[in-house]
Coordinates of C-alpha atoms and ligand atoms in Angstrom, one line a residue:
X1 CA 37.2 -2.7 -22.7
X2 CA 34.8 -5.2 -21.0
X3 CA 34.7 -4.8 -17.3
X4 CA 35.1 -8.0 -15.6
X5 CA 32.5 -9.0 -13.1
X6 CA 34.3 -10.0 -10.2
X7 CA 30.6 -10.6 -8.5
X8 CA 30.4 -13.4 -11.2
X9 CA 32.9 -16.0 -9.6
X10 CA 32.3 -14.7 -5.9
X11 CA 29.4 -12.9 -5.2
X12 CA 30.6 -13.0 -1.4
X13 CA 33.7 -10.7 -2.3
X14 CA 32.7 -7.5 -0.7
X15 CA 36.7 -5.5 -1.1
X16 CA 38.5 -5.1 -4.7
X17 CA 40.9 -3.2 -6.0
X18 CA 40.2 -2.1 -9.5
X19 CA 41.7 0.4 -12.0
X20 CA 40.3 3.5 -12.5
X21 CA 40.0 3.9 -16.3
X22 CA 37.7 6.9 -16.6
X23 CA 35.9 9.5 -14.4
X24 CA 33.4 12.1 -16.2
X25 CA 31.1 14.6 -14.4
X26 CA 27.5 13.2 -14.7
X27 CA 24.9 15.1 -17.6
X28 CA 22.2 15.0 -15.3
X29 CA 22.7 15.8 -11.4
X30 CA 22.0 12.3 -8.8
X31 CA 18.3 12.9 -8.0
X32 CA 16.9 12.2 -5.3
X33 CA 19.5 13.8 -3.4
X34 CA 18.7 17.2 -4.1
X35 CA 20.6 18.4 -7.4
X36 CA 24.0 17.3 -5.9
X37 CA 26.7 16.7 -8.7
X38 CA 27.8 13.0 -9.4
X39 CA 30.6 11.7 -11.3
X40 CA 30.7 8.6 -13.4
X41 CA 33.5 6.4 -13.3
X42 CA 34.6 2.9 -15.1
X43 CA 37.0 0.8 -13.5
X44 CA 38.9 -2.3 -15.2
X45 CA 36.9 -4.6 -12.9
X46 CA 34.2 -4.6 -10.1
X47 CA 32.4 -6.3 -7.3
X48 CA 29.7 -3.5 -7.8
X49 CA 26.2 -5.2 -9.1
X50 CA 24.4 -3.3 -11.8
X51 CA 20.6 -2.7 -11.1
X52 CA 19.3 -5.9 -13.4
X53 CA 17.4 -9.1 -14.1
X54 CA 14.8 -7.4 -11.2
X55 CA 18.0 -6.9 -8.5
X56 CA 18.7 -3.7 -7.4
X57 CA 22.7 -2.4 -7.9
X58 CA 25.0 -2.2 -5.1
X59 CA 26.0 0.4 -3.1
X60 CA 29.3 1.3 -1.1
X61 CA 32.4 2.9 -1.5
X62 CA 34.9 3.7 -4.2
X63 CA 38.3 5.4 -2.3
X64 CA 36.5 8.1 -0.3
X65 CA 33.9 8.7 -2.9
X66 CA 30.4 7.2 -1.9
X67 CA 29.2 4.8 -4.8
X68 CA 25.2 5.9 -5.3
X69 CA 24.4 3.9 -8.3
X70 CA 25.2 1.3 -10.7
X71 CA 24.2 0.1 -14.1
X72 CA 24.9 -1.6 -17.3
X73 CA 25.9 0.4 -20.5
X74 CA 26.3 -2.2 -23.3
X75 CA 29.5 -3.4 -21.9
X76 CA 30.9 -1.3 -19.4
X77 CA 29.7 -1.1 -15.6
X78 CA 28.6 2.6 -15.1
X79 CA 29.4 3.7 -11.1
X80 CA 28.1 6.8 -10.1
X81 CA 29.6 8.3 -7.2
X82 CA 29.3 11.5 -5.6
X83 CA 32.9 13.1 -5.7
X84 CA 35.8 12.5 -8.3
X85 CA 37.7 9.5 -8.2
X86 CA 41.6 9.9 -9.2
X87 CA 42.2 7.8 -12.7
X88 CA 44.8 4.5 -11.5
X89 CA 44.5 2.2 -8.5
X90 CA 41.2 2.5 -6.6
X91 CA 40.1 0.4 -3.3
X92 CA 35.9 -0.5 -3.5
X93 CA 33.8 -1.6 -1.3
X94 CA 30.2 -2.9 -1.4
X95 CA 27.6 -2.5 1.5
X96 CA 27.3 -5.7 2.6
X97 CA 24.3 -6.2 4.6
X98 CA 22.3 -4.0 1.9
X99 CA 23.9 -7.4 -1.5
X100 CA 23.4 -9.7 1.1
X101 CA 19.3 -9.0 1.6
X102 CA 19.6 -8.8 -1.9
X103 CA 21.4 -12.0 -2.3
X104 CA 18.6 -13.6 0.0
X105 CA 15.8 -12.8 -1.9
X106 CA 17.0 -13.3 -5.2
X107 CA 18.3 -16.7 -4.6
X108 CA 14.6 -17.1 -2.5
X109 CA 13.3 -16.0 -5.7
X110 CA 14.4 -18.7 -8.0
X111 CA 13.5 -21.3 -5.1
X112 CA 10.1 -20.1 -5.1
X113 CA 9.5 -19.8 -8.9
X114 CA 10.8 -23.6 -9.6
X115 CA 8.4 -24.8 -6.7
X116 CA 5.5 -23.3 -8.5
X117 CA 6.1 -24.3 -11.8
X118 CA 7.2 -27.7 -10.9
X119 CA 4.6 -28.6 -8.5
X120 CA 1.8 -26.7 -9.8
X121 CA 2.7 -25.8 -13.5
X122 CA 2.6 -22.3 -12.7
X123 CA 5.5 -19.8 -14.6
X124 CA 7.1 -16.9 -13.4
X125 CA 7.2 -14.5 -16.4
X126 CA 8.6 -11.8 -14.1
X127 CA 10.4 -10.7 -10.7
X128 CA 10.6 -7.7 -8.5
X129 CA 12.8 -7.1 -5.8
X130 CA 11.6 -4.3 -3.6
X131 CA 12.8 -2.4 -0.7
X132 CA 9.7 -3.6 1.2
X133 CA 8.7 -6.9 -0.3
X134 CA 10.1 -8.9 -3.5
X135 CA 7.2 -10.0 -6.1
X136 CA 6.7 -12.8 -8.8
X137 CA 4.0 -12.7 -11.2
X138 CA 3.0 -16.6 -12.2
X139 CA 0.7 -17.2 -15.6
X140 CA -1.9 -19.5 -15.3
X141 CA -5.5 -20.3 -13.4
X142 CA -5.4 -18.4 -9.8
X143 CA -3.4 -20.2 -7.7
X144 CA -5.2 -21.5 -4.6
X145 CA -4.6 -20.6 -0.5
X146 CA -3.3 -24.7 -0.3
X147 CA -1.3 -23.7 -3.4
X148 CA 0.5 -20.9 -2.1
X149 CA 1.1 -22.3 1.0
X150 CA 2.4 -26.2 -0.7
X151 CA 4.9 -23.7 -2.9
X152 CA 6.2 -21.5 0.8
X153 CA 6.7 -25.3 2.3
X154 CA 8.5 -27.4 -0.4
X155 CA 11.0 -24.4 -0.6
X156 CA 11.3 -23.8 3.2
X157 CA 11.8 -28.1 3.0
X158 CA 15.2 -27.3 0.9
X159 CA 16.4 -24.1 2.6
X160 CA 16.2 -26.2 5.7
X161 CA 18.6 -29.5 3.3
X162 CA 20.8 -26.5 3.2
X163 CA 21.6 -27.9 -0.6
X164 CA 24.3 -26.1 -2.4
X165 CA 23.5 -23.6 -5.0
X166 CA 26.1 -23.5 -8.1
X167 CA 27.2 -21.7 -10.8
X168 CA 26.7 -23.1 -14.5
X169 CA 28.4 -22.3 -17.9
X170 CA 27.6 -23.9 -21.3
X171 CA 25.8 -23.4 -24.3
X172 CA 22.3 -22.1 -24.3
X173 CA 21.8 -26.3 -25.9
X174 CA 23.8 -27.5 -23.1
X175 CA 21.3 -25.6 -20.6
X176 CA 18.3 -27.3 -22.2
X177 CA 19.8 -30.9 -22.0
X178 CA 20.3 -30.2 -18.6
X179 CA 16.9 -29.2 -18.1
X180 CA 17.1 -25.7 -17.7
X181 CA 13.6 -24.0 -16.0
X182 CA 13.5 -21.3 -18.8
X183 CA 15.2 -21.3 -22.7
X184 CA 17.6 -19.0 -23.5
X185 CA 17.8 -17.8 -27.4
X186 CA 21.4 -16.6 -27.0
X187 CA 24.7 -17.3 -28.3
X188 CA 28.2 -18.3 -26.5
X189 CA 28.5 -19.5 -23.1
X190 CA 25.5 -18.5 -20.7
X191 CA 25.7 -18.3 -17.2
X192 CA 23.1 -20.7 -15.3
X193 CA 22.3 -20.9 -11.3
X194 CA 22.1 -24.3 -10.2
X195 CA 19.7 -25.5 -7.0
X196 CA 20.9 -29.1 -6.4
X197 CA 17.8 -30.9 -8.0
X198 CA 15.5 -28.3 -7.5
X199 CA 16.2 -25.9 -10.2
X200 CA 18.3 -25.0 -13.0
X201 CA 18.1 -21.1 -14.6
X202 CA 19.7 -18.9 -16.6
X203 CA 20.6 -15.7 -14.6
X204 CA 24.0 -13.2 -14.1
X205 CA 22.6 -12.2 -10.4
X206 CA 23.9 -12.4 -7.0
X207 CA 23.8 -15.9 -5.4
X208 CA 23.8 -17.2 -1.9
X209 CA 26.2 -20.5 -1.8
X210 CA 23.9 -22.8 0.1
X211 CA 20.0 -22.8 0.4
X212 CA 20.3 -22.5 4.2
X213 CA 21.6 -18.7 3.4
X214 CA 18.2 -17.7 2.6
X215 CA 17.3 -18.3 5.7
X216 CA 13.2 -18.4 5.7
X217 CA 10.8 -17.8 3.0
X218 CA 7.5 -16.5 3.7
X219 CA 4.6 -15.7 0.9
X220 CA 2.4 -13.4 2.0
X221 CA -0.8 -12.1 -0.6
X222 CA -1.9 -12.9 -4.3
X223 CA -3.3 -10.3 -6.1
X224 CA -4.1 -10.3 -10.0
X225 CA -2.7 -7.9 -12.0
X226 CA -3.4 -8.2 -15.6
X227 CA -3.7 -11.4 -16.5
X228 CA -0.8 -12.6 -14.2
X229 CA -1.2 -13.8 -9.9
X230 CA 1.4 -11.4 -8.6
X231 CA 2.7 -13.3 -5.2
X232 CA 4.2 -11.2 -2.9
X233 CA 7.2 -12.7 -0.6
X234 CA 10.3 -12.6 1.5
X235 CA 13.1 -14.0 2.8
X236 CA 15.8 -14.1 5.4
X237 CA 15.9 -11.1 7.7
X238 CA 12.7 -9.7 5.6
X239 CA 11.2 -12.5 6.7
X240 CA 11.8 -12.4 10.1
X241 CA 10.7 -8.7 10.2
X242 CA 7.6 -9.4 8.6
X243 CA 6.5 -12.2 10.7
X244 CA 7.8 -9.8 13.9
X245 CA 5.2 -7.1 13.0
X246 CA 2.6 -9.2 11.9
X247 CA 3.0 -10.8 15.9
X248 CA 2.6 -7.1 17.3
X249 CA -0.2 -6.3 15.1
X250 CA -2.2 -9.1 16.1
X251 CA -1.0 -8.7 19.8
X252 CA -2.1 -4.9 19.5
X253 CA -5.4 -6.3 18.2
X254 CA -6.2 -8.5 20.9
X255 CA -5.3 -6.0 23.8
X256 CA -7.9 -3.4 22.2
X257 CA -10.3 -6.6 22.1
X258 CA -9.2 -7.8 25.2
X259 CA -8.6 -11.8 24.5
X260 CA -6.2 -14.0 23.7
X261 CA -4.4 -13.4 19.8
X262 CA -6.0 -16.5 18.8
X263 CA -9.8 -15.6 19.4
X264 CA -9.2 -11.9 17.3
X265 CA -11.4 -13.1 14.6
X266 CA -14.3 -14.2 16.9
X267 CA -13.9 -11.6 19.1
X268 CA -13.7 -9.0 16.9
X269 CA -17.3 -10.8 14.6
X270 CA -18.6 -10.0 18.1
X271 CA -17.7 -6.5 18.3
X272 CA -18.9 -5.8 14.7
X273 CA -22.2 -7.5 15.6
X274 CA -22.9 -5.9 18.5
X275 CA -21.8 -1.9 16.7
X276 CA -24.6 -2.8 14.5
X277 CA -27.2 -3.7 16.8
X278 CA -26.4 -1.1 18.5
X279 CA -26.2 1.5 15.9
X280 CA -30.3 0.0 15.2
X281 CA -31.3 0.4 18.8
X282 CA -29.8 3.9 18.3
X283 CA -31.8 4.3 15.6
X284 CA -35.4 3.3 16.8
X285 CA -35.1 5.3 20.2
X286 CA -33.9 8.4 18.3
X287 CA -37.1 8.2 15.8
X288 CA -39.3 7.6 19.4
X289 CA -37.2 11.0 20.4
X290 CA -37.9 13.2 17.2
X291 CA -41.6 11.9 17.8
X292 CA -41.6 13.6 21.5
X293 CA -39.5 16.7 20.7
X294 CA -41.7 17.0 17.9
X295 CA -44.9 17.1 19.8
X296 CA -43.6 19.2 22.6
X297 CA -42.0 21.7 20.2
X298 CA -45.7 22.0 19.1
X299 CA -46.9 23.9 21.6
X300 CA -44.4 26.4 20.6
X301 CA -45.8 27.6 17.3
X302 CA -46.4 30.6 16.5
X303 CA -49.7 30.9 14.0
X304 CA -49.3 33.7 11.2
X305 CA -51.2 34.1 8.2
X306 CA -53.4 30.5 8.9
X307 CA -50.1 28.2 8.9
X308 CA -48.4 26.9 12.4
X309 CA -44.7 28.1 12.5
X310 CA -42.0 26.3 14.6
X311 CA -38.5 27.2 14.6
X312 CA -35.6 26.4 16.3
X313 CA -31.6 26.3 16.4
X314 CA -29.9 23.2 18.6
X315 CA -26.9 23.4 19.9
X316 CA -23.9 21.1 18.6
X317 CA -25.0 17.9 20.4
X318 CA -27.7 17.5 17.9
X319 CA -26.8 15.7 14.9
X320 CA -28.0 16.7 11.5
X321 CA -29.5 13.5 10.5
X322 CA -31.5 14.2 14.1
X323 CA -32.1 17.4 12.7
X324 CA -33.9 16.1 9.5
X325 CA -35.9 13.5 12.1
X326 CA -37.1 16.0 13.8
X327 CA -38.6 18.2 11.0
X328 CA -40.1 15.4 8.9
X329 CA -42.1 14.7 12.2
X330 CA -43.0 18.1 12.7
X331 CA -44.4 18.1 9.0
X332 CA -46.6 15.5 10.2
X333 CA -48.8 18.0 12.0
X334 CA -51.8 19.9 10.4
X335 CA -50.8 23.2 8.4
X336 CA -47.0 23.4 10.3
X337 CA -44.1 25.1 9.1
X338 CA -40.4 23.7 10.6
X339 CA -37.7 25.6 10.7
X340 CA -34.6 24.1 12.3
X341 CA -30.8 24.7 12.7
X342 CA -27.9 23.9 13.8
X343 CA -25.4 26.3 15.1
X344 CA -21.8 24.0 15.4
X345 CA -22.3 23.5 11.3
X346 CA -24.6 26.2 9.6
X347 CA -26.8 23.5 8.7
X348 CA -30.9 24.4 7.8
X349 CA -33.6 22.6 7.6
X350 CA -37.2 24.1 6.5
X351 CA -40.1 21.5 6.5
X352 CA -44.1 21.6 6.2
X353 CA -47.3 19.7 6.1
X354 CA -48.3 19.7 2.7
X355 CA -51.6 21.6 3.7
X356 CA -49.5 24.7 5.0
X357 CA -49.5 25.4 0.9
X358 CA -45.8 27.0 0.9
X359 CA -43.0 26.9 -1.7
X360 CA -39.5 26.6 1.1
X361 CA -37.5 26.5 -2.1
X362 CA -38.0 30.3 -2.7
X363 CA -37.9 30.8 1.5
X364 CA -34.8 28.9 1.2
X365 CA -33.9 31.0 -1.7
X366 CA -33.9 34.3 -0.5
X367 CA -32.9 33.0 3.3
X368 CA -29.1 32.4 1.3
X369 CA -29.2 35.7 -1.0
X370 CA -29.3 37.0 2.8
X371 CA -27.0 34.3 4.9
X372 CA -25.1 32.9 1.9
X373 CA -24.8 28.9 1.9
X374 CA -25.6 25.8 -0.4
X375 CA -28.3 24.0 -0.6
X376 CA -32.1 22.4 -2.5
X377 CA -34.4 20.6 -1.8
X378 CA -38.6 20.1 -3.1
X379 CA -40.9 22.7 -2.0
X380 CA -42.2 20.8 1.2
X381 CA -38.5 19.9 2.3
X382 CA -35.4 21.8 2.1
X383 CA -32.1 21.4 3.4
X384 CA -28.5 23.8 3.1
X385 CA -25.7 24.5 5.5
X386 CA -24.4 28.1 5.7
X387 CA -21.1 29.2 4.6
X388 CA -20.9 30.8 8.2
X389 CA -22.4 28.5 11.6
X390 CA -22.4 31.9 13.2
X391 CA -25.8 32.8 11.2
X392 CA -27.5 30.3 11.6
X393 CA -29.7 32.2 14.4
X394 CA -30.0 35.2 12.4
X395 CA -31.4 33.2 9.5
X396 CA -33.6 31.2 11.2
X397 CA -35.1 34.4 12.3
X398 CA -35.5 36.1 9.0
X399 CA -37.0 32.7 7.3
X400 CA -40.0 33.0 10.2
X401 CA -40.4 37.0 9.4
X402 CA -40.8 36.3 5.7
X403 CA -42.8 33.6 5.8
X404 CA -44.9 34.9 8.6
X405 CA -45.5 38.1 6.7
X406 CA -46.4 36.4 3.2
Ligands
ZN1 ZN1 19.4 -15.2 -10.2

């Protein structure tokens, strides 16, 4: 026996009573709530909507038993509850404010879709209807920002004409005379939503009754995906949401700048150009610095063996690109050996004057056979980091025994 679809004729009907003509344990547990067993149950009729056409199913009760999910097998409605349901007479009732959203952005939906293919030629080949946001994806050439924006006006226009929005039966060639947005091969009567003059489209969804239901409708971004323009939107409450936290966001914004909402983008170009000059300055004076440290850590070599050795480990307040700085600088001077650490990270650096003839690769080598770390490098320049920080002292004082004693 066919179910009838009470949402069909009023899809504002949120309490039924219905007959009970089966309840089965569920095959497979409900998931996501953890493993718990479900029933399934079939009832003569129901105000319960199936997940379909891009909708999401209803939720709500059935007696005591909580309805979880709901969907379409051939002809029967499939509710799946999460305690048995007695077979005869049964009370249901949907969530409202959960079909109502639903309602919202569906009906938005159609709105939405006949504004883009009527004004700008651009089909919906499919719908989404989210928890978050509701998406259509339109073919044809990228539709512009003045697009997107003409499309979220002429539909806000006939929300705010409150026009009625009805339901259609007739023939899938009755549709077509009528001027139906998208053809139908099906036979028997076929269910159509009507937009006064706007739109005309075959669907078995849930409907608002007037265009001032939907409330708002805002589009937010256009991404491609495929070869489609997926257009993200909302509607009614969603919409309201939406436009609510995009507010604080930009109010949060402008208190960290400090101006006014409407001079973010200016302020923060100026924030952005002044990190990067910044960040240059920072730059030059710490090359100057590396240049100083460099020639005052000079006069601390120790001379072994022909070749100038200077090695040192900085605390954490030195940062490793510093680090490098520091020892390409010292390789600038005749016959000298650098060997620098870091203690906070483990890292090493060993650098030298091309004329102090050394290969640091194999120093570097047998400094991590000791200290273990990774690290490479060419044979004038090398650079690791330890596996321990706490060594970094230790090795810096065996690389300056080794390659003092070679
Ligand atoms: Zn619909």
């Amino acid at each position: 026996m066919t179910a009838r679809r009470l949402y069909y004729d009023d899809a504002f009907a949120t309490e039924f009573t219905a007959r009970v003509t089966s309840c089965e344990p569920a095959l497979v547990p409900f998931s996501p709530v953890a493993k718990a067993p479900a029933w399934e149950v079939v009832l003569d009729q129901t105000a319960f909507y199936p997940t379909s056409g891009g909708q999401p199913h209803d939720v709500g009760k059935l007696g005591e038993a909580n309805v979880i999910d709901v969907r379409d097998a051939e002809d029967e409605i499939i509710h799946t509850v999460d305690q048995p349901v007695e077979l005869g007479e049964a009370k249901g009732c949907i969530n409202w404010p959960r079909r109502f959203d639903h309602m919202q952005q569906h009906t938005g939906q159609h709105l939405l879709s006949a504004m883009f293919q009527e004004r700008f030629g651009l089909p919906t080949v499919s719908f989404h209807l989210g928890s978050e946001l509701c998406t259509i994806d339109l073919r044809g050439p990228e539709p512009s920002e003045e697009i997107l924006e003409g499309a979220e006006r002429a539909a806000n226009q006939i929300i705010f004409e409150n026009r009625p929005v009805n339901v259609r039966y007739g023939t899938a060639d009755q549709l077509s005379q009528l001027g139906v947005r998208k053809e139908v091969e099906r036979d028997g009567i076929l269910r159509a939503i009507e937009i006064e003059s706007a739109d005309l489209q075959p669907c078995g969804g849930t409907h608002v009754q007037r265009t001032g239901q939907i409330g708002m409708l805002l589009v937010r971004r256009c991404t491609k995906v495929r070869q489609d323009w997926r257009v993200e939107f909302v509607c009614g409450r969603r919409a309201e949401r939406f436009a609510r936290r995009d507010f604080q966001l930009l109010q949060r914004l402008a208190e960290e700048l400090r101006c006014a909402p409407e001079e973010v983008v200016a302020a923060s170009e100026r924030a952005l150009t002044e990190r990067d000059a910044h960040y240059k300055n920072v730059r030059a004076l710490l090359q100057r610095l590396a240049e100083a440290e460099a020639a005052a850590l000079q006069s601390t070599k120790v001379n072994a063996n022909g070749i100038r050795v200077v090695a040192r480990v900085f605390s954490e307040d030195t940062q490793e690109e510093y680090l490098a700085q520091l020892a390409s600088q010292l390789a600038k001077f005749e016959k000298t050996v650098a060997l620098l650490a870091r203690s906070a990270s483990g890292h090493v650096i060993f650098a030298q004057h091309p004329g102090a003839g050394k290969d640091l690769n194999a120093l570097l080598k047998q400094t991590l056979q000791r200290f273990p770390g990774k690290g490479g490098g060419t044979p004038d320049f090398v650079r690791a980091r330890l596996n321990e920080n706490g060594h970094a002292e230790e090795a810096i004082a065996f690389a300056k025994r080794l390659i003092s004693a070679a």
